[in-house]
């Protein structure tokens, strides 16, 4: 089975957001992940 | 007598030949998987390439096969046999038995064992208030930022599918995308005609509520991100909430039940938008949030803890390959069901 997440989050593309507030993933492809571990911040 | 002697050898001969053939096929499969694993470690990625097996799969009664599998795995296992059966499963699929919440004798069937809960503290939730956490155990297949709601997600190199085909054409996302364009052109009468046109549709009603509208309008220009996570048969198969959010609507696509393993993603087109799936949509503090739980032949059932009466993997009444999805708006409209980060949300199950 497979789960797909689709979500809005701050991006650096919009003029108002400084780069600091851009959402960043903290994973790599192929990583094993567990429930509760951060995918990004 | 020679005739009966001939027959006496027929059954054992055929059995041995069948076992030999299955053994050869399994060895070939292990060899293929090993080759793919080595290639992936070298960073080589196989392109999308339909094969005969994928065409053959389209002809198989996969839903009936899945339901028979569900019936078999739901059979009660004698208590004395349970530890042996579940240990064999754990060995074959690398499950961690230490984490199971109950003693193995407590799981009446393989299906009960498959949807087991874990012991307290096995999955600590990341404490950072700005983090978005994984809803499941699994392997990260793909992730990234999307241009807009019409953007495509790569199933595998050489084949992509659109977000709207995954979530459905009535997705809240398409409305937010529309509001974004309206926000840019800030054309008021367009908004009133939009209201006229879609007064009845659920998301306009749910957006009428102040909470939802302020969340959407507060984040006019946000990025749209996605993450695809594959669960192996031996993984823990419950789904948790990735953030604090309000689940506004559930959309169930009855679809097909192709296998979802690595090979299937390389050879069967539109896998994620053809397979049976349950999509939950709602809002979190940064805007839109959706989770699509996609079933497969062996794991065709998706149970929602927030809607226990939902049944998936039903016997197909009509032979229509794609029935329109069935929506349900959660009460109270515009607020829906509130979930905290880490809350149990749903579970995949066999058959």
Short mmCIF file of C-alpha atoms in Angstrom, two decimals:
data_model
loop_
_atom_site.label_atom_id
_atom_site.label_comp_id
_atom_site.label_asym_id
_atom_site.label_seq_id
_atom_site.Cartn_x
_atom_site.Cartn_y
_atom_site.Cartn_z
CA UNK A 1 0.00 0.00 0.00
CA UNK A 2 0.99 3.62 -0.49
CA UNK A 3 0.20 6.95 1.17
CA UNK A 4 0.45 10.26 -0.69
CA UNK A 5 0.49 13.54 1.26
CA UNK A 6 -0.37 16.80 -0.55
CA UNK A 7 -0.22 19.99 1.52
CA UNK A 8 0.25 23.75 1.42
CA UNK A 9 3.16 25.32 3.30
CA UNK A 10 5.22 28.52 3.12
CA UNK A 11 7.39 28.78 0.04
CA UNK A 12 10.15 31.24 -0.74
CA UNK A 13 8.39 32.05 -4.03
CA UNK A 14 5.91 34.46 -2.46
CA UNK A 15 7.29 37.99 -1.85
CA UNK A 16 6.01 38.15 1.73
CA UNK A 17 7.76 35.03 2.97
CA UNK A 18 11.41 35.38 3.89
CA UNK A 19 13.51 32.37 2.99
CA UNK A 20 13.64 31.47 6.68
CA UNK A 21 9.92 30.56 6.67
CA UNK A 22 10.10 28.31 3.58
CA UNK A 23 9.08 24.70 4.25
CA UNK A 24 12.01 22.29 3.94
CA UNK A 25 11.92 18.51 3.70
CA UNK A 26 14.34 16.67 6.02
CA UNK A 27 14.26 13.33 4.15
CA UNK A 28 15.89 11.72 1.09
CA UNK A 29 14.42 9.35 -1.47
CA UNK A 30 14.74 5.73 -0.39
CA UNK A 31 14.85 6.66 3.33
CA UNK A 32 13.04 4.35 5.72
CA UNK A 33 10.67 6.53 7.81
CA UNK A 34 8.51 5.82 10.86
CA UNK A 35 5.28 7.30 12.19
CA UNK A 36 5.99 10.55 14.06
CA UNK A 37 9.39 11.28 12.51
CA UNK A 38 9.62 14.73 10.90
CA UNK A 39 9.23 14.77 7.10
CA UNK A 40 10.07 18.48 7.11
CA UNK A 41 9.80 21.77 8.99
CA UNK B 1 -2.35 -52.37 -13.99
CA UNK B 2 0.17 -50.33 -16.02
CA UNK B 3 -2.58 -47.75 -16.48
CA UNK B 4 -3.22 -47.45 -12.74
CA UNK B 5 0.57 -47.35 -12.13
CA UNK B 6 0.72 -44.46 -14.67
CA UNK B 7 -2.03 -42.62 -12.75
CA UNK B 8 -0.29 -43.28 -9.44
CA UNK B 9 2.70 -41.29 -10.68
CA UNK B 10 0.57 -38.54 -12.30
CA UNK B 11 -0.42 -36.58 -9.19
CA UNK B 12 2.94 -36.60 -7.38
CA UNK B 13 4.69 -35.87 -10.70
CA UNK B 14 2.45 -32.88 -11.42
CA UNK B 15 2.86 -31.61 -7.85
CA UNK B 16 6.66 -31.82 -8.01
CA UNK B 17 6.67 -30.09 -11.44
CA UNK B 18 4.41 -27.28 -10.14
CA UNK B 19 6.54 -26.76 -7.02
CA UNK B 20 9.68 -26.75 -9.18
CA UNK B 21 8.15 -24.15 -11.52
CA UNK B 22 7.04 -21.94 -8.59
CA UNK B 23 10.52 -22.27 -7.12
CA UNK B 24 12.13 -21.17 -10.39
CA UNK B 25 9.72 -18.22 -10.71
CA UNK B 26 10.41 -17.16 -7.11
CA UNK B 27 14.19 -17.43 -7.63
CA UNK B 28 13.86 -15.36 -10.80
CA UNK B 29 11.82 -12.76 -8.86
CA UNK B 30 14.44 -12.60 -6.08
CA UNK B 31 17.17 -12.16 -8.72
CA UNK B 32 15.19 -9.32 -10.39
CA UNK B 33 14.57 -7.58 -7.07
CA UNK B 34 18.26 -7.89 -6.16
CA UNK B 35 19.21 -6.34 -9.51
CA UNK B 36 16.80 -3.43 -8.90
CA UNK B 37 18.17 -2.95 -5.38
CA UNK B 38 21.78 -2.85 -6.65
CA UNK B 39 20.82 -0.39 -9.38
CA UNK B 40 19.05 1.85 -6.89
CA UNK B 41 22.10 1.85 -4.63
CA UNK B 42 24.17 3.02 -7.63
CA UNK B 43 21.60 5.79 -8.14
CA UNK B 44 20.37 4.25 -11.40
CA UNK B 45 16.62 4.57 -11.86
CA UNK B 46 14.66 2.30 -14.18
CA UNK B 47 12.33 4.06 -16.60
CA UNK B 48 8.63 3.32 -16.91
CA UNK B 49 8.18 0.32 -19.22
CA UNK B 50 4.85 -1.57 -19.49
CA UNK B 51 5.35 -5.32 -19.89
CA UNK B 52 3.25 -8.39 -20.73
CA UNK B 53 2.69 -9.12 -17.05
CA UNK B 54 1.13 -5.67 -16.55
CA UNK B 55 -1.25 -6.32 -19.45
CA UNK B 56 -2.03 -9.76 -18.04
CA UNK B 57 -2.78 -8.25 -14.61
CA UNK B 58 -5.46 -6.07 -16.19
CA UNK B 59 -7.34 -9.22 -17.20
CA UNK B 60 -7.21 -10.89 -13.77
CA UNK B 61 -10.18 -10.61 -11.32
CA UNK B 62 -7.93 -8.81 -8.82
CA UNK B 63 -10.79 -7.70 -6.60
CA UNK B 64 -12.07 -11.28 -6.20
CA UNK B 65 -8.51 -12.49 -5.53
CA UNK B 66 -8.14 -9.74 -2.92
CA UNK B 67 -11.40 -10.64 -1.24
CA UNK B 68 -10.51 -14.36 -1.14
CA UNK B 69 -7.17 -13.36 0.44
CA UNK B 70 -9.11 -11.31 3.00
CA UNK B 71 -11.38 -14.28 3.76
CA UNK B 72 -8.39 -16.64 4.25
CA UNK B 73 -6.45 -14.22 6.46
CA UNK B 74 -9.57 -13.64 8.55
CA UNK B 75 -9.86 -17.33 9.46
CA UNK B 76 -9.25 -17.94 13.16
CA UNK B 77 -5.85 -19.53 13.89
CA UNK B 78 -5.76 -22.11 16.72
CA UNK B 79 -4.21 -20.47 19.79
CA UNK B 80 -1.24 -22.89 20.00
CA UNK B 81 -0.39 -22.19 16.31
CA UNK B 82 -0.59 -18.37 16.48
CA UNK B 83 3.00 -17.61 17.62
CA UNK B 84 4.40 -19.89 14.91
CA UNK B 85 2.27 -18.35 12.12
CA UNK B 86 3.01 -14.74 13.15
CA UNK B 87 6.72 -15.44 13.66
CA UNK B 88 6.87 -16.98 10.17
CA UNK B 89 5.15 -13.87 8.77
CA UNK B 90 7.53 -11.59 10.69
CA UNK B 91 10.55 -13.52 9.38
CA UNK B 92 9.32 -13.44 5.78
CA UNK B 93 8.47 -9.71 5.86
CA UNK B 94 10.95 -8.37 8.45
CA UNK B 95 8.31 -7.25 10.95
CA UNK B 96 9.44 -6.30 14.46
CA UNK B 97 7.45 -8.53 16.83
CA UNK B 98 8.91 -6.83 19.92
CA UNK B 99 6.76 -3.76 19.19
CA UNK B 100 3.39 -5.60 19.05
CA UNK B 101 1.13 -4.27 21.81
CA UNK B 102 -0.31 -7.70 22.71
CA UNK B 103 1.13 -11.21 23.20
CA UNK B 104 0.98 -13.12 19.88
CA UNK B 105 -1.64 -15.53 21.23
CA UNK B 106 -4.07 -12.60 21.47
CA UNK B 107 -4.32 -12.07 17.70
CA UNK B 108 -7.11 -14.41 16.54
CA UNK B 109 -6.24 -14.20 12.82
CA UNK B 110 -3.46 -13.02 10.55
CA UNK B 111 -5.68 -10.07 9.66
CA UNK B 112 -5.94 -9.11 13.35
CA UNK B 113 -2.17 -9.39 13.69
CA UNK B 114 -1.62 -7.30 10.53
CA UNK B 115 -3.55 -4.30 11.91
CA UNK B 116 -1.94 -4.60 15.38
CA UNK B 117 -1.23 -1.54 17.48
CA UNK B 118 2.25 -0.92 18.87
CA UNK B 119 3.39 -0.75 22.48
CA UNK B 120 3.21 2.68 24.10
CA UNK B 121 6.19 4.85 23.21
CA UNK B 122 7.26 2.90 20.10
CA UNK B 123 6.57 5.87 17.80
CA UNK B 124 7.44 9.17 19.57
CA UNK B 125 5.95 12.19 17.75
CA UNK B 126 8.46 14.90 16.78
CA UNK B 127 7.92 17.68 19.38
CA UNK B 128 8.83 20.62 17.07
CA UNK B 129 5.59 22.65 16.61
CA UNK B 130 6.79 23.59 13.10
CA UNK B 131 7.37 20.03 11.94
CA UNK B 132 5.13 17.93 9.71
CA UNK B 133 5.55 14.26 10.66
CA UNK B 134 5.26 11.00 8.74
CA UNK B 135 1.75 9.52 8.96
CA UNK B 136 3.05 5.97 8.37
CA UNK B 137 6.03 3.64 8.58
CA UNK B 138 7.48 3.07 5.13
CA UNK B 139 9.96 4.03 2.43
CA UNK B 140 10.11 7.52 0.92
CA UNK B 141 9.49 7.09 -2.81
CA UNK B 142 9.18 10.74 -3.89
CA UNK B 143 8.67 14.18 -2.47
CA UNK B 144 8.97 17.79 -3.57
CA UNK B 145 7.24 21.07 -4.37
CA UNK B 146 4.54 21.34 -7.06
CA UNK B 147 4.04 24.32 -9.36
CA UNK B 148 0.25 24.41 -8.77
CA UNK B 149 -2.86 22.26 -8.33
CA UNK B 150 -2.61 21.12 -11.96
CA UNK B 151 0.94 19.91 -11.52
CA UNK B 152 2.08 16.32 -12.14
CA UNK B 153 3.71 13.90 -9.67
CA UNK B 154 6.18 11.38 -11.08
CA UNK B 155 5.05 7.74 -10.52
CA UNK B 156 8.42 6.63 -11.86
CA UNK B 157 10.84 8.19 -14.33
CA UNK B 158 8.96 8.45 -17.60
CA UNK B 159 5.42 8.37 -16.18
CA UNK B 160 3.52 10.99 -14.12
CA UNK B 161 -0.03 11.56 -12.85
CA UNK B 162 -1.82 14.79 -11.91
CA UNK B 163 -2.69 15.82 -8.35
CA UNK B 164 -6.31 16.46 -9.37
CA UNK B 165 -6.66 12.94 -10.79
CA UNK B 166 -5.29 11.57 -7.50
CA UNK B 167 -7.48 13.72 -5.20
CA UNK B 168 -10.50 14.08 -7.48
CA UNK B 169 -11.83 16.95 -9.61
CA UNK B 170 -13.98 18.31 -6.73
CA UNK B 171 -10.97 18.61 -4.47
CA UNK B 172 -10.80 21.56 -2.07
CA UNK B 173 -7.40 22.14 -3.66
CA UNK B 174 -8.93 23.20 -6.99
CA UNK B 175 -11.08 25.74 -5.13
CA UNK B 176 -8.08 27.16 -3.28
CA UNK B 177 -6.21 27.35 -6.58
CA UNK B 178 -9.18 29.27 -8.01
CA UNK B 179 -9.20 31.60 -5.00
CA UNK B 180 -5.50 32.18 -5.55
CA UNK B 181 -6.17 33.34 -9.10
CA UNK B 182 -9.13 35.41 -7.85
CA UNK B 183 -6.93 36.78 -5.09
CA UNK B 184 -4.41 37.85 -7.71
CA UNK B 185 -6.99 39.42 -10.00
CA UNK B 186 -9.13 40.28 -6.85
CA UNK B 187 -12.15 40.33 -9.16
CA UNK B 188 -15.18 40.60 -6.84
CA UNK B 189 -18.01 39.87 -9.32
CA UNK B 190 -16.13 36.72 -10.38
CA UNK B 191 -16.39 35.57 -6.76
CA UNK B 192 -20.17 36.23 -6.63
CA UNK B 193 -20.76 34.33 -9.91
CA UNK B 194 -18.56 31.57 -8.52
CA UNK B 195 -20.81 31.50 -5.46
CA UNK B 196 -23.93 31.34 -7.69
CA UNK B 197 -22.45 28.58 -9.81
CA UNK B 198 -21.34 26.39 -6.98
CA UNK B 199 -23.68 27.40 -4.17
CA UNK B 200 -24.61 23.75 -3.71
CA UNK B 201 -21.15 22.26 -3.80
CA UNK B 202 -19.90 21.23 -0.43
CA UNK B 203 -16.65 23.06 -0.38
CA UNK B 204 -18.23 26.43 -1.02
CA UNK B 205 -20.60 25.73 1.91
CA UNK B 206 -17.75 24.57 4.14
CA UNK B 207 -15.74 27.64 3.13
CA UNK B 208 -18.61 29.85 4.23
CA UNK B 209 -17.54 29.17 7.79
CA UNK B 210 -15.26 31.93 9.12
CA UNK B 211 -12.62 29.52 10.46
CA UNK B 212 -12.06 27.88 7.12
CA UNK B 213 -12.18 31.09 5.10
CA UNK B 214 -9.67 32.88 7.30
CA UNK B 215 -7.25 29.91 7.05
CA UNK B 216 -7.54 29.91 3.27
CA UNK B 217 -7.39 33.69 2.79
CA UNK B 218 -4.56 34.09 5.34
CA UNK B 219 -2.28 31.99 3.20
CA UNK B 220 -2.90 33.41 -0.26
CA UNK B 221 0.48 32.49 -1.66
CA UNK B 222 1.70 29.20 -0.25
CA UNK B 223 3.71 26.49 -1.94
CA UNK B 224 2.15 23.11 -2.64
CA UNK B 225 4.19 20.09 -1.53
CA UNK B 226 3.81 16.31 -1.79
CA UNK B 227 5.36 13.16 -0.36
CA UNK B 228 4.82 9.53 -1.52
CA UNK B 229 5.49 6.77 1.05
CA UNK B 230 5.40 3.04 0.21
CA UNK B 231 4.50 0.54 2.96
CA UNK B 232 6.00 -2.98 2.65
CA UNK B 233 3.79 -5.92 3.73
CA UNK B 234 5.78 -6.26 6.98
CA UNK B 235 5.48 -2.58 7.96
CA UNK B 236 3.21 -1.25 10.72
CA UNK B 237 0.05 -0.40 8.76
CA UNK B 238 -1.79 2.18 10.81
CA UNK B 239 -2.04 5.80 9.58
CA UNK B 240 -1.59 8.73 11.97
CA UNK B 241 -2.19 12.45 11.64
CA UNK B 242 0.83 14.35 10.22
CA UNK B 243 -0.16 17.70 11.82
CA UNK B 244 -2.94 19.31 13.86
CA UNK B 245 -5.71 19.71 11.27
CA UNK B 246 -9.45 19.68 10.54
CA UNK B 247 -10.58 16.87 8.26
CA UNK B 248 -13.45 18.36 6.22
CA UNK B 249 -14.25 15.70 3.65
CA UNK B 250 -13.62 12.06 2.78
CA UNK B 251 -13.58 10.89 -0.87
CA UNK B 252 -13.65 7.14 -1.66
CA UNK B 253 -12.64 5.92 -5.13
CA UNK B 254 -13.57 2.24 -5.58
CA UNK B 255 -11.10 1.82 -8.48
CA UNK B 256 -8.93 -1.23 -9.19
CA UNK B 257 -6.61 -3.26 -6.96
CA UNK B 258 -3.34 -3.61 -8.84
CA UNK B 259 -0.29 -4.59 -6.78
CA UNK B 260 1.70 -1.53 -5.61
CA UNK B 261 5.19 -3.05 -5.29
CA UNK B 262 8.29 -1.58 -6.90
CA UNK B 263 7.89 -3.59 -10.09
CA UNK B 264 4.23 -2.53 -10.49
CA UNK B 265 5.14 1.18 -10.29
CA UNK B 266 7.60 0.61 -13.16
CA UNK B 267 5.20 -1.31 -15.42
CA UNK B 268 1.56 -0.35 -14.70
CA UNK B 269 0.48 3.14 -15.82
CA UNK B 270 -1.78 5.38 -13.65
CA UNK B 271 -1.37 2.98 -10.74
CA UNK B 272 -2.13 5.54 -8.00
CA UNK B 273 -5.07 7.14 -9.81
CA UNK B 274 -6.66 3.84 -10.86
CA UNK B 275 -6.35 1.90 -7.60
CA UNK B 276 -8.95 1.93 -4.84
CA UNK B 277 -8.16 4.74 -2.45
CA UNK B 278 -9.56 6.94 0.31
CA UNK B 279 -8.68 10.65 0.24
CA UNK B 280 -9.08 12.83 3.35
CA UNK B 281 -8.99 16.58 2.74
CA UNK B 282 -8.98 19.45 5.16
CA UNK B 283 -7.08 22.43 6.50
CA UNK B 284 -4.13 22.91 8.80
CA UNK B 285 -2.61 26.14 10.05
CA UNK B 286 -0.69 26.60 6.75
CA UNK B 287 -3.65 25.88 4.47
CA UNK B 288 -4.68 22.80 2.47
CA UNK B 289 -3.84 19.26 3.65
CA UNK B 290 -4.77 15.93 2.02
CA UNK B 291 -3.85 12.31 2.67
CA UNK B 292 -4.52 9.65 0.00
CA UNK B 293 -4.41 6.06 1.32
CA UNK B 294 -4.07 3.76 -1.72
CA UNK B 295 -4.93 0.05 -1.49
CA UNK B 296 -3.35 -2.89 -3.34
CA UNK B 297 -4.31 -6.47 -4.23
CA UNK B 298 -3.10 -7.97 -0.93
CA UNK B 299 -4.01 -4.92 1.17
CA UNK B 300 -7.30 -3.76 -0.32
CA UNK B 301 -9.08 -2.56 2.83
CA UNK B 302 -8.81 0.94 4.29
CA UNK B 303 -10.54 1.44 7.65
CA UNK B 304 -11.16 4.99 8.96
CA UNK B 305 -11.25 5.41 12.76
CA UNK B 306 -13.13 8.69 12.20
CA UNK B 307 -15.77 6.88 10.04
CA UNK B 308 -15.87 3.21 11.14
CA UNK B 309 -18.89 2.45 8.95
CA UNK B 310 -16.96 3.08 5.69
CA UNK B 311 -16.40 -0.20 3.79
CA UNK B 312 -13.84 -0.54 0.98
CA UNK B 313 -12.94 -3.44 -1.34
CA UNK B 314 -16.60 -4.19 -1.89
CA UNK B 315 -17.61 -6.83 -4.50
CA UNK B 316 -17.86 -4.95 -7.78
CA UNK B 317 -21.55 -4.60 -8.72
CA UNK B 318 -20.92 -3.13 -12.16
CA UNK B 319 -17.98 -3.74 -14.41
CA UNK B 320 -17.39 0.01 -14.77
CA UNK B 321 -13.62 0.39 -14.37
CA UNK B 322 -13.97 3.81 -12.82
CA UNK B 323 -17.09 4.72 -10.84
CA UNK B 324 -17.30 8.37 -9.75
CA UNK B 325 -15.87 8.84 -6.25
CA UNK B 326 -18.22 9.06 -3.28
CA UNK B 327 -17.81 12.17 -1.07
CA UNK B 328 -18.77 12.68 2.53
CA UNK B 329 -18.59 16.08 4.29
CA UNK B 330 -17.81 15.72 8.01
CA UNK B 331 -20.03 17.54 10.50
CA UNK B 332 -20.09 20.27 11.63
CA UNK B 333 -19.72 21.67 8.12
CA UNK B 334 -16.68 23.85 7.72
CA UNK B 335 -15.12 22.52 10.91
CA UNK B 336 -15.13 18.76 10.31
CA UNK B 337 -13.19 16.38 12.56
CA UNK B 338 -10.28 17.94 14.52
CA UNK B 339 -7.17 15.78 14.82
CA UNK B 340 -3.92 16.39 16.72
CA UNK B 341 -0.50 15.53 15.30
CA UNK B 342 0.10 11.79 15.83
CA UNK B 343 -3.56 10.85 16.42
CA UNK B 344 -4.60 7.46 14.99
CA UNK B 345 -6.54 8.16 11.80
CA UNK B 346 -6.94 4.97 9.74
CA UNK B 347 -5.52 1.53 9.02
CA UNK B 348 -4.81 -0.58 5.97
CA UNK B 349 -5.86 -4.22 6.19
CA UNK B 350 -5.54 -7.40 4.15
CA UNK B 351 -8.18 -8.40 1.62
#
